Amino acid sequence: MSSHVITYDVGTTGIKTCLYEISESIQLVASAVKGYKLYIMENGGAEQDLREIWEAMCGTTEAVTKNSGITPEDIKGISFCSQMQGLVLVDKDGQPIRPSMSYMDQRAEAELRKVMGRGPKISGVNILKLLRSIYITGAVAASVKDPVWKYNWVKTNEPENFSLIYKWLDVKEYLILQCTGRFVMTRDSAFGTMLYDSRKGRNTFSGSMCHMLGVDRKHLPQIVSSTDMVGVLTDKAAKELKLKEGIPVFGGGGDASLIGVGAGAVKAGSTHIYSGTSGWVSTVVNRRTLDIHSMIASVVGAAEGAFHYFAELETAGKCLEWVKDHMAMDEINIYLDKICVSETNESIYVNLYDFMMKEIQGVPAGSHGVIFTPWLHGNRCPFEDPNARGMFFNIRLETGKRDMIHAVIEGICYHLRWQLEAQSKKIKTSRTIRFVGGGALSPLTCHTLADVLGCDIETIESPQNAGALGAAVVTAVGLGILNGFEEAETLIKVREVYHPDIKNKSIHDRNFEVFKSLYMRNKRAFRRLNQRI
């Protein structure tokens, strides 16, 4: 007997709603995508309108039920995979006090320095506070983009808004609130606050960490597991979503914890790489691990006792969106079958990558010596610097636009290699790597990643849906259809395997060393040009 569930992949610039049929396998029945804005400000702010996200969720939910022929009565559960480390502040009525502060927001430099930047330091962090943080949470709030500093920024700069706070949520938790009326936070989201006591058997917000980082503990919600049924769909939410009241709603998880599940990389030692708006390298580990120098921490996973050793790149696919907007469509336009790639988020990936395969397939490995750095909105790992920026290096008279677009793909892959090598200093990563996200739709990118890393790259069916698929696994476990997350490995099959080309690898090895040097050689210039006064 089969069951139907709806899952939501809540990204940085759009939501993808998927309707799955779960039986002996998990099959996608229908999907719909709708975008919303990410508001970037000159002072480093990055915000989102939560009403836009909820409206996108409602519109896509109605679309998948209509397009599939599945009735609302057939839906057995709802769950989420979402962007993480946003700051959503709501009042007692559950209404947003201000726009959501995205994980990309970097306004809180002063708040970070005030609390963590004084006294004897390691990697710019006060030694005593560093050690206390590691002991309690397994991580440290050392990045300006960590939400605890956004919280303190609101306290300092918007005292009237701060006085209205009832609960601190993340984006996914706000949507759960809209669905159920309950104020909760899953364990992985709680970990992302840098206030969560991740020691075995604790599962709570630490009063000591709240005191040290200036957080009112009353603002923090109840912690739940990803597979917990946190409530049921209310009458109001059901009417807006065009669903049936009473559908179970499960906690779900953040993208850092669920995309790996959707990739089938669930066993300890399994490594996956994601390339969407952002990107990362993540390896499943069974203990807390931290590299403060490289800004890599073990993020709490969806499965009990699992962690993901997680290295993040702020702008991966976002660099390709920049290419679309400023290098491709500005002059030559990208039209396939007379369909503009900007019509939907999905078509941006599919048609843009088709275009790249056609137009830059003749560019050799190394892009004729052109190197691109994918730091369009600062960088977090393996170095933390909000002032770092993108550049094209080694352009000459013969350099063409195709070389530069090709270099963007390679630059993203070089940075992912840098992160993988940083991980390998602390843990053992897998020799064969699962690659998911919109980036994995392109055979060119998959081949390039294999050549740059020097290892086999595996992709799955519909890799851009890995987050929604991970949320479907959560729902199946919560409903008792699956016994646990480990069953995802057998349910999620490999579609393609890409092997490295040794000749190309030697070219990339040379370029990679130059790529790494570009940050240190330009660090002072980045700060001089981009540091806010």
Short mmCIF file of C-alpha atoms in Angstrom, two decimals:
data_model
loop_
_atom_site.label_atom_id
_atom_site.label_comp_id
_atom_site.label_asym_id
_atom_site.label_seq_id
_atom_site.Cartn_x
_atom_site.Cartn_y
_atom_site.Cartn_z
CA MET A 1 0.00 0.00 0.00
CA SER A 2 1.34 3.43 -0.92
CA SER A 3 1.16 6.77 0.90
CA HIS A 4 1.39 10.29 -0.47
CA VAL A 5 3.29 13.08 1.28
CA ILE A 6 4.11 16.70 0.48
CA THR A 7 7.55 18.10 1.20
CA TYR A 8 8.92 21.61 0.87
CA ASP A 9 12.47 22.49 -0.10
CA VAL A 10 12.72 26.06 1.16
CA GLY A 11 15.73 27.62 -0.54
CA THR A 12 17.37 31.01 -0.50
CA THR A 13 15.54 32.37 -3.53
CA GLY A 14 12.62 29.99 -4.02
CA ILE A 15 10.57 27.09 -2.72
CA LYS A 16 10.16 23.75 -4.43
CA THR A 17 7.10 21.77 -3.38
CA CYS A 18 7.14 18.04 -4.15
CA LEU A 19 4.44 15.40 -3.89
CA TYR A 20 5.88 11.91 -3.37
CA GLU A 21 4.39 8.44 -3.41
CA ILE A 22 6.05 6.18 -0.84
CA SER A 23 5.81 2.40 -1.13
CA GLU A 24 8.76 0.08 -1.85
CA SER A 25 10.45 3.15 -3.33
CA ILE A 26 9.98 6.92 -3.17
CA GLN A 27 8.63 8.29 -6.43
CA LEU A 28 8.11 11.94 -7.36
CA VAL A 29 4.54 12.44 -8.54
CA ALA A 30 4.47 16.20 -9.10
CA SER A 31 6.45 19.32 -8.26
CA ALA A 32 6.13 23.09 -8.50
CA VAL A 33 8.58 25.94 -8.00
CA LYS A 34 8.02 29.57 -7.10
CA GLY A 35 10.65 32.19 -6.42
CA TYR A 36 10.85 35.01 -3.92
CA LYS A 37 13.30 37.80 -3.33
CA LEU A 38 16.48 37.99 -1.32
CA TYR A 39 16.98 41.64 -0.44
CA ILE A 40 20.69 42.52 -0.38
CA MET A 41 21.62 45.82 1.29
CA GLU A 42 24.68 48.03 0.98
CA ASN A 43 25.44 47.69 4.70
CA GLY A 44 25.82 43.91 4.43
CA GLY A 45 22.20 43.09 5.20
CA ALA A 46 20.40 40.17 3.55
CA GLU A 47 16.68 39.89 4.34
CA GLN A 48 13.56 38.11 3.17
CA ASP A 49 9.85 38.83 3.41
CA LEU A 50 8.27 35.85 5.17
CA ARG A 51 4.90 36.61 3.59
CA GLU A 52 6.44 36.03 0.17
CA ILE A 53 7.75 32.62 1.29
CA TRP A 54 4.38 31.57 2.77
CA GLU A 55 2.50 32.73 -0.32
CA ALA A 56 4.93 30.78 -2.51
CA MET A 57 4.34 27.72 -0.34
CA CYS A 58 0.56 28.07 -0.67
CA GLY A 59 0.65 28.57 -4.44
CA THR A 60 2.94 25.62 -5.13
CA THR A 61 0.96 23.33 -2.81
CA GLU A 62 -2.22 24.00 -4.75
CA ALA A 63 -0.32 23.45 -8.01
CA VAL A 64 1.04 20.00 -7.11
CA THR A 65 -2.32 18.65 -5.99
CA LYS A 66 -4.07 19.97 -9.10
CA ASN A 67 -1.40 18.74 -11.50
CA SER A 68 -1.13 15.30 -9.93
CA GLY A 69 -4.79 14.44 -9.54
CA ILE A 70 -4.07 13.47 -5.92
CA THR A 71 -6.80 14.79 -3.62
CA PRO A 72 -6.05 16.60 -0.33
CA GLU A 73 -7.60 13.63 1.49
CA ASP A 74 -4.81 11.40 0.12
CA ILE A 75 -2.01 13.45 1.74
CA LYS A 76 -0.73 11.60 4.84
CA GLY A 77 2.00 13.95 5.99
CA ILE A 78 3.92 17.20 5.47
CA SER A 79 7.55 18.06 6.17
CA PHE A 80 10.33 20.48 5.27
CA CYS A 81 13.94 20.85 4.19
CA SER A 82 15.03 24.44 4.56
CA GLN A 83 17.78 27.02 4.45
CA MET A 84 19.35 27.38 7.90
CA GLN A 85 20.73 29.97 10.29
CA GLY A 86 18.22 32.65 9.46
CA LEU A 87 16.78 34.82 12.22
CA VAL A 88 12.99 34.98 12.42
CA LEU A 89 11.59 36.95 15.35
CA VAL A 90 7.88 36.64 16.09
CA ASP A 91 5.47 38.09 18.65
CA LYS A 92 2.99 36.18 20.84
CA ASP A 93 0.53 36.00 17.95
CA GLY A 94 3.15 34.38 15.75
CA GLN A 95 3.48 37.47 13.55
CA PRO A 96 6.95 38.44 12.25
CA ILE A 97 8.31 41.49 14.04
CA ARG A 98 10.65 42.32 11.17
CA PRO A 99 11.84 40.69 7.92
CA SER A 100 13.82 37.47 8.27
CA MET A 101 17.59 38.01 8.43
CA SER A 102 19.12 35.51 6.00
CA TYR A 103 22.11 33.30 6.76
CA MET A 104 23.95 35.61 4.32
CA ASP A 105 23.40 38.71 6.49
CA GLN A 106 26.72 40.09 7.73
CA ARG A 107 25.84 43.32 9.54
CA ALA A 108 26.78 42.13 13.03
CA GLU A 109 30.57 42.56 12.94
CA ALA A 110 30.51 44.92 15.93
CA GLU A 111 28.39 42.51 17.99
CA LEU A 112 30.75 39.62 17.23
CA ARG A 113 33.84 41.64 18.13
CA LYS A 114 32.30 42.97 21.34
CA VAL A 115 31.60 39.51 22.76
CA MET A 116 34.20 37.21 21.20
CA GLY A 117 37.01 39.48 20.01
CA ARG A 118 38.52 40.70 23.28
CA GLY A 119 41.29 39.25 25.42
CA PRO A 120 43.70 36.43 24.46
CA LYS A 121 42.49 34.87 21.19
CA ILE A 122 42.80 31.83 18.95
CA SER A 123 41.74 32.44 15.33
CA GLY A 124 40.30 35.79 16.43
CA VAL A 125 38.13 34.28 19.20
CA ASN A 126 38.55 34.76 22.95
CA ILE A 127 40.25 31.59 24.25
CA LEU A 128 38.04 31.03 27.31
CA LYS A 129 34.82 31.60 25.38
CA LEU A 130 36.10 29.41 22.56
CA LEU A 131 36.82 26.51 24.92
CA ARG A 132 33.48 26.87 26.73
CA SER A 133 31.61 26.93 23.42
CA ILE A 134 33.38 23.85 22.10
CA TYR A 135 32.80 21.93 25.35
CA ILE A 136 29.06 22.66 25.46
CA THR A 137 27.95 23.01 21.82
CA GLY A 138 30.72 21.36 19.81
CA ALA A 139 31.02 24.54 17.74
CA VAL A 140 31.68 28.24 18.23
CA ALA A 141 29.87 31.39 17.11
CA ALA A 142 32.91 32.77 15.30
CA SER A 143 31.23 33.95 12.10
CA VAL A 144 29.53 37.30 11.63
CA LYS A 145 26.79 35.34 9.86
CA ASP A 146 25.88 33.20 12.88
CA PRO A 147 22.30 34.05 13.93
CA VAL A 148 23.19 34.81 17.54
CA TRP A 149 24.97 37.95 16.33
CA LYS A 150 21.97 38.91 14.19
CA TYR A 151 19.87 38.60 17.37
CA ASN A 152 22.30 40.91 19.19
CA TRP A 153 22.32 43.28 16.22
CA VAL A 154 18.55 43.67 16.54
CA LYS A 155 18.96 44.23 20.29
CA THR A 156 21.47 47.03 19.63
CA ASN A 157 19.98 48.66 16.55
CA GLU A 158 16.23 47.98 16.80
CA PRO A 159 15.33 48.08 20.52
CA GLU A 160 11.62 48.60 19.81
CA ASN A 161 11.50 45.45 17.68
CA PHE A 162 13.57 43.58 20.25
CA SER A 163 11.08 44.40 23.00
CA LEU A 164 8.31 42.67 21.02
CA ILE A 165 10.08 39.29 20.71
CA TYR A 166 8.18 36.25 21.96
CA LYS A 167 10.19 33.54 20.18
CA TRP A 168 13.27 33.20 18.01
CA LEU A 169 12.66 30.83 15.07
CA ASP A 170 14.29 29.88 11.79
CA VAL A 171 12.56 29.99 8.39
CA LYS A 172 11.38 26.37 8.53
CA GLU A 173 10.10 26.81 12.05
CA TYR A 174 8.11 29.86 10.98
CA LEU A 175 6.39 27.77 8.30
CA ILE A 176 5.68 25.04 10.88
CA LEU A 177 4.15 27.75 13.08
CA GLN A 178 1.96 28.87 10.18
CA CYS A 179 0.84 25.27 9.64
CA THR A 180 0.26 24.17 13.24
CA GLY A 181 0.26 27.19 15.52
CA ARG A 182 3.17 25.68 17.51
CA PHE A 183 6.46 27.39 18.40
CA VAL A 184 9.13 24.69 18.00
CA MET A 185 12.66 24.22 16.65
CA THR A 186 14.24 21.00 15.40
CA ARG A 187 17.54 19.88 16.91
CA ASP A 188 19.60 20.86 13.87
CA SER A 189 18.08 24.36 13.82
CA ALA A 190 18.69 24.63 17.56
CA PHE A 191 22.33 23.69 16.97
CA GLY A 192 22.54 26.46 14.36
CA THR A 193 21.83 29.07 17.05
CA MET A 194 25.17 28.13 18.68
CA LEU A 195 23.30 27.87 21.98
CA TYR A 196 22.41 24.16 21.85
CA ASP A 197 24.01 21.75 24.33
CA SER A 198 25.01 18.93 21.98
CA ARG A 199 26.58 16.73 24.65
CA LYS A 200 25.08 13.27 24.83
CA GLY A 201 21.78 13.18 26.70
CA ARG A 202 21.38 16.97 27.01
CA ASN A 203 19.19 18.08 24.03
CA THR A 204 18.49 21.54 25.43
CA PHE A 205 19.51 25.16 25.06
CA SER A 206 22.39 25.93 27.38
CA GLY A 207 21.73 28.58 30.02
CA SER A 208 25.47 29.15 30.25
CA MET A 209 25.78 29.82 26.52
CA CYS A 210 22.74 32.12 26.55
CA HIS A 211 24.31 34.15 29.35
CA MET A 212 27.72 34.31 27.64
CA LEU A 213 26.29 35.37 24.25
CA GLY A 214 23.63 37.77 25.53
CA VAL A 215 20.46 35.80 24.75
CA ASP A 216 17.24 35.79 26.77
CA ARG A 217 16.45 32.09 27.18
CA LYS A 218 12.71 32.83 27.26
CA HIS A 219 12.97 33.72 23.58
CA LEU A 220 13.94 30.14 22.64
CA PRO A 221 11.26 27.61 21.65
CA GLN A 222 10.73 23.93 22.46
CA ILE A 223 13.20 21.56 20.79
CA VAL A 224 11.81 18.63 18.74
CA SER A 225 13.26 15.84 16.59
CA SER A 226 13.07 15.87 12.81
CA THR A 227 10.73 12.87 12.75
CA ASP A 228 8.43 14.15 15.51
CA MET A 229 4.86 14.94 14.56
CA VAL A 230 4.90 18.48 15.93
CA GLY A 231 1.22 19.12 15.23
CA VAL A 232 -1.49 18.90 12.62
CA LEU A 233 -2.58 21.29 9.90
CA THR A 234 -4.95 23.90 11.32
CA ASP A 235 -8.21 24.88 9.65
CA LYS A 236 -6.79 28.31 8.71
CA ALA A 237 -3.60 26.85 7.20
CA ALA A 238 -5.53 24.11 5.39
CA LYS A 239 -7.74 26.69 3.69
CA GLU A 240 -4.75 28.74 2.54
CA LEU A 241 -2.84 25.67 1.32
CA LYS A 242 -5.96 24.09 -0.22
CA LEU A 243 -5.36 20.95 1.85
CA LYS A 244 -7.33 19.05 4.48
CA GLU A 245 -7.32 20.06 8.14
CA GLY A 246 -5.60 17.58 10.46
CA ILE A 247 -2.74 16.39 8.21
CA PRO A 248 0.28 15.46 10.39
CA VAL A 249 3.17 17.95 10.19
CA PHE A 250 6.67 16.64 10.93
CA GLY A 251 9.67 18.63 12.12
CA GLY A 252 11.84 18.06 9.07
CA GLY A 253 15.31 19.53 8.98
CA GLY A 254 17.68 22.06 7.57
CA ASP A 255 19.37 21.66 4.22
CA ALA A 256 22.67 20.82 5.91
CA SER A 257 21.15 17.76 7.58
CA LEU A 258 18.58 16.56 5.02
CA ILE A 259 20.17 17.02 1.60
CA GLY A 260 22.69 14.33 2.51
CA VAL A 261 19.79 12.03 3.40
CA GLY A 262 18.20 12.78 0.03
CA ALA A 263 21.54 12.04 -1.64
CA GLY A 264 21.65 8.63 0.03
CA ALA A 265 24.84 9.58 1.91
CA VAL A 266 23.70 8.44 5.33
CA LYS A 267 26.40 6.10 6.71
CA ALA A 268 29.33 7.32 8.80
CA GLY A 269 32.14 8.33 6.44
CA SER A 270 29.83 9.12 3.51
CA THR A 271 30.70 12.42 1.80
CA HIS A 272 28.40 14.45 -0.39
CA ILE A 273 28.83 17.77 -2.19
CA TYR A 274 25.94 20.14 -2.80
CA SER A 275 25.79 22.96 -5.33
CA GLY A 276 22.68 25.12 -5.27
CA THR A 277 22.51 28.83 -4.49
CA SER A 278 25.14 28.07 -1.87
CA GLY A 279 27.38 25.01 -1.77
CA TRP A 280 29.13 22.72 0.67
CA VAL A 281 31.12 19.60 1.40
CA SER A 282 29.60 17.40 4.11
CA THR A 283 30.72 14.10 5.63
CA VAL A 284 28.70 11.99 8.08
CA VAL A 285 30.52 11.48 11.39
CA ASN A 286 29.42 9.89 14.65
CA ARG A 287 31.16 12.31 16.99
CA ARG A 288 31.54 16.05 17.45
CA THR A 289 34.45 17.45 15.43
CA LEU A 290 35.62 21.04 15.04
CA ASP A 291 38.32 22.83 13.05
CA ILE A 292 38.23 26.43 14.21
CA HIS A 293 41.06 27.45 11.86
CA SER A 294 39.15 26.28 8.78
CA MET A 295 35.71 27.18 10.19
CA ILE A 296 34.36 23.62 9.89
CA ALA A 297 32.04 22.19 12.53
CA SER A 298 30.04 18.99 12.94
CA VAL A 299 26.40 19.99 12.50
CA VAL A 300 23.74 18.00 14.34
CA GLY A 301 22.05 15.64 11.89
CA ALA A 302 18.44 14.58 11.46
CA ALA A 303 19.16 11.04 12.68
CA GLU A 304 19.74 10.54 16.40
CA GLY A 305 23.48 10.59 17.19
CA ALA A 306 24.58 11.59 13.68
CA PHE A 307 26.62 14.66 12.82
CA HIS A 308 27.60 16.23 9.50
CA TYR A 309 31.13 17.62 9.30
CA PHE A 310 30.15 20.64 7.27
CA ALA A 311 32.15 23.13 5.17
CA GLU A 312 30.08 25.86 3.53
CA LEU A 313 30.54 28.02 0.42
CA GLU A 314 28.23 31.04 0.50
CA THR A 315 27.84 31.47 -3.26
CA ALA A 316 28.05 28.47 -5.60
CA GLY A 317 25.09 28.42 -8.00
CA LYS A 318 24.64 32.10 -7.14
CA CYS A 319 27.81 32.71 -9.16
CA LEU A 320 26.15 31.07 -12.16
CA GLU A 321 23.06 33.22 -11.63
CA TRP A 322 25.41 36.20 -11.78
CA VAL A 323 26.81 34.80 -15.05
CA LYS A 324 23.27 34.53 -16.42
CA ASP A 325 22.38 38.08 -15.46
CA HIS A 326 25.61 39.88 -16.36
CA MET A 327 27.61 37.83 -18.84
CA ALA A 328 25.17 35.73 -20.85
CA MET A 329 21.75 37.35 -21.15
CA ASP A 330 23.04 40.93 -21.26
CA GLU A 331 24.48 40.50 -24.76
CA ILE A 332 23.82 37.17 -26.40
CA ASN A 333 20.68 36.02 -24.50
CA ILE A 334 20.08 32.39 -23.65
CA TYR A 335 17.08 31.00 -25.45
CA LEU A 336 16.42 27.33 -26.04
CA ASP A 337 13.30 26.40 -27.97
CA LYS A 338 12.32 30.06 -27.66
CA ILE A 339 11.94 29.75 -23.89
CA CYS A 340 13.70 32.39 -21.82
CA VAL A 341 15.67 30.75 -18.98
CA SER A 342 14.52 33.40 -16.53
CA GLU A 343 10.89 32.26 -16.63
CA THR A 344 11.19 29.86 -13.69
CA ASN A 345 13.86 28.85 -11.16
CA GLU A 346 13.82 25.31 -12.53
CA SER A 347 14.40 26.41 -16.11
CA ILE A 348 17.33 28.58 -15.03
CA TYR A 349 19.14 25.41 -13.98
CA VAL A 350 18.07 23.16 -16.85
CA ASN A 351 18.36 25.57 -19.75
CA LEU A 352 21.40 27.45 -18.47
CA TYR A 353 23.34 24.24 -18.04
CA ASP A 354 22.20 23.03 -21.47
CA PHE A 355 23.49 26.30 -22.87
CA MET A 356 26.82 25.92 -21.08
CA MET A 357 27.27 22.39 -22.38
CA LYS A 358 26.71 23.62 -25.90
CA GLU A 359 28.66 26.85 -25.79
CA ILE A 360 31.67 26.07 -23.59
CA GLN A 361 32.21 22.37 -24.21
CA GLY A 362 35.18 23.27 -26.39
CA VAL A 363 36.97 25.21 -23.65
CA PRO A 364 39.85 23.07 -22.34
CA ALA A 365 40.53 22.23 -18.70
CA GLY A 366 42.06 25.26 -17.01
CA SER A 367 40.05 27.78 -19.08
CA HIS A 368 43.20 28.98 -20.89
CA GLY A 369 44.66 30.06 -17.54
CA VAL A 370 41.70 32.16 -16.37
CA ILE A 371 40.83 31.63 -12.69
CA PHE A 372 37.64 32.77 -10.95
CA THR A 373 37.14 33.13 -7.18
CA PRO A 374 33.51 32.45 -6.11
CA TRP A 375 33.38 34.81 -3.13
CA LEU A 376 30.67 37.16 -4.36
CA HIS A 377 29.25 37.72 -0.86
CA GLY A 378 32.26 37.07 1.36
CA ASN A 379 33.35 33.62 2.47
CA ARG A 380 33.01 31.39 5.53
CA CYS A 381 35.19 28.31 4.98
CA PRO A 382 38.07 27.46 4.91
CA PHE A 383 38.61 31.11 5.82
CA GLU A 384 36.12 33.55 7.35
CA ASP A 385 36.17 36.93 5.62
CA PRO A 386 33.04 38.96 4.84
CA ASN A 387 35.22 41.30 2.77
CA ALA A 388 36.45 38.67 0.29
CA ARG A 389 35.11 39.10 -3.23
CA GLY A 390 35.05 37.39 -6.60
CA MET A 391 37.58 38.08 -9.30
CA PHE A 392 38.69 36.89 -12.73
CA PHE A 393 42.47 36.45 -12.68
CA ASN A 394 44.89 36.18 -15.62
CA ILE A 395 42.74 37.66 -18.39
CA ARG A 396 44.55 38.44 -21.65
CA LEU A 397 43.65 39.81 -25.07
CA GLU A 398 42.63 36.36 -26.34
CA THR A 399 40.32 35.65 -23.39
CA GLY A 400 36.69 35.31 -24.40
CA LYS A 401 33.40 35.12 -22.58
CA ARG A 402 33.32 31.33 -22.92
CA ASP A 403 36.66 31.05 -21.13
CA MET A 404 35.30 33.20 -18.31
CA ILE A 405 32.04 31.24 -17.92
CA HIS A 406 34.03 28.00 -17.92
CA ALA A 407 36.35 29.48 -15.28
CA VAL A 408 33.35 30.17 -13.02
CA ILE A 409 32.48 26.46 -12.98
CA GLU A 410 36.10 25.55 -12.30
CA GLY A 411 36.44 28.20 -9.58
CA ILE A 412 33.47 26.74 -7.69
CA CYS A 413 35.04 23.28 -8.00
CA TYR A 414 38.44 24.57 -6.80
CA HIS A 415 36.86 26.02 -3.71
CA LEU A 416 35.00 22.74 -3.01
CA ARG A 417 38.35 20.91 -3.31
CA TRP A 418 39.87 23.36 -0.81
CA GLN A 419 37.06 22.51 1.61
CA LEU A 420 37.39 18.76 1.02
CA GLU A 421 41.13 18.92 1.70
CA ALA A 422 40.45 20.92 4.89
CA GLN A 423 38.01 18.22 6.02
CA SER A 424 40.59 15.50 5.35
CA LYS A 425 42.90 17.02 7.96
CA LYS A 426 40.47 15.99 10.71
CA ILE A 427 38.43 13.08 9.35
CA LYS A 428 38.42 10.43 6.63
CA THR A 429 36.26 11.47 3.69
CA SER A 430 34.89 8.96 1.17
CA ARG A 431 36.77 8.27 -2.05
CA THR A 432 33.54 8.24 -4.04
CA ILE A 433 31.41 11.35 -3.55
CA ARG A 434 27.71 11.93 -4.14
CA PHE A 435 27.01 15.20 -5.94
CA VAL A 436 23.56 16.79 -5.68
CA GLY A 437 21.80 20.13 -6.16
CA GLY A 438 21.14 22.06 -9.36
CA GLY A 439 24.86 21.98 -10.20
CA ALA A 440 24.71 18.20 -10.58
CA LEU A 441 22.31 18.55 -13.52
CA SER A 442 25.26 19.49 -15.72
CA PRO A 443 27.52 16.67 -17.02
CA LEU A 444 30.15 19.36 -17.64
CA THR A 445 30.17 20.36 -13.98
CA CYS A 446 30.19 16.71 -12.87
CA HIS A 447 33.18 15.90 -15.13
CA THR A 448 34.98 19.05 -13.96
CA LEU A 449 34.40 18.22 -10.30
CA ALA A 450 35.72 14.68 -10.82
CA ASP A 451 38.83 16.03 -12.58
CA VAL A 452 39.47 18.72 -9.96
CA LEU A 453 39.01 16.37 -6.98
CA GLY A 454 40.63 13.35 -8.60
CA CYS A 455 37.88 10.99 -7.45
CA ASP A 456 34.70 9.37 -8.74
CA ILE A 457 31.54 11.51 -8.62
CA GLU A 458 28.10 9.86 -8.34
CA THR A 459 24.81 11.55 -9.15
CA ILE A 460 21.23 10.49 -8.49
CA GLU A 461 17.93 10.90 -10.31
CA SER A 462 16.70 14.54 -10.07
CA PRO A 463 19.64 15.73 -7.96
CA GLN A 464 18.04 19.17 -7.62
CA ASN A 465 15.31 17.52 -5.49
CA ALA A 466 17.64 15.99 -2.89
CA GLY A 467 16.37 18.28 -0.11
CA ALA A 468 12.71 17.52 -0.76
CA LEU A 469 13.55 13.82 -1.04
CA GLY A 470 15.33 13.96 2.34
CA ALA A 471 12.20 15.53 3.85
CA ALA A 472 10.15 12.70 2.30
CA VAL A 473 12.39 10.19 4.10
CA VAL A 474 11.78 12.10 7.36
CA THR A 475 8.02 11.92 6.80
CA ALA A 476 8.20 8.20 5.97
CA VAL A 477 10.15 7.51 9.17
CA GLY A 478 7.73 9.66 11.19
CA LEU A 479 4.74 7.81 9.76
CA GLY A 480 6.36 4.44 10.47
CA ILE A 481 6.63 3.52 6.77
CA LEU A 482 10.45 3.32 7.05
CA ASN A 483 12.31 1.99 10.07
CA GLY A 484 15.09 4.55 9.95
CA PHE A 485 17.25 6.88 7.88
CA GLU A 486 19.69 4.13 6.94
CA GLU A 487 17.06 2.72 4.57
CA ALA A 488 17.56 5.79 2.36
CA GLU A 489 20.81 4.29 1.06
CA THR A 490 19.01 1.38 -0.59
CA LEU A 491 16.02 3.46 -1.75
CA ILE A 492 18.08 6.16 -3.49
CA LYS A 493 19.94 4.78 -6.50
CA VAL A 494 23.02 6.07 -8.35
CA ARG A 495 22.21 7.31 -11.85
CA GLU A 496 25.63 8.25 -13.27
CA VAL A 497 29.29 7.86 -12.26
CA TYR A 498 31.95 10.31 -13.51
CA HIS A 499 35.61 9.26 -13.45
CA PRO A 500 38.53 11.74 -13.30
CA ASP A 501 40.71 12.43 -16.34
CA ILE A 502 44.33 12.29 -15.13
CA LYS A 503 45.55 14.69 -17.83
CA ASN A 504 42.99 17.30 -16.80
CA LYS A 505 43.78 16.67 -13.12
CA SER A 506 47.39 17.83 -13.61
CA ILE A 507 46.21 21.11 -15.14
CA HIS A 508 43.76 21.67 -12.30
CA ASP A 509 46.45 20.88 -9.72
CA ARG A 510 48.51 23.80 -11.07
CA ASN A 511 45.57 26.19 -11.20
CA PHE A 512 44.34 25.13 -7.76
CA GLU A 513 47.60 26.23 -6.09
CA VAL A 514 47.27 29.65 -7.74
CA PHE A 515 43.58 29.79 -6.76
CA LYS A 516 44.40 29.31 -3.06
CA SER A 517 47.10 31.98 -3.17
CA LEU A 518 44.73 34.62 -4.53
CA TYR A 519 42.99 35.12 -1.19
CA MET A 520 46.11 35.69 0.92
CA ARG A 521 47.70 37.90 -1.75
CA ASN A 522 44.58 40.09 -1.91
CA LYS A 523 43.32 39.94 1.68
CA ARG A 524 44.43 43.47 2.54
CA ALA A 525 43.01 44.87 -0.69
CA PHE A 526 39.65 43.17 -0.03
CA ARG A 527 39.52 44.75 3.42
CA ARG A 528 40.51 48.18 2.16
CA LEU A 529 37.89 48.16 -0.59
CA ASN A 530 35.00 46.48 1.18
CA GLN A 531 35.19 47.05 4.94
CA ARG A 532 32.29 49.17 6.12
CA ILE A 533 33.20 52.33 8.02
#
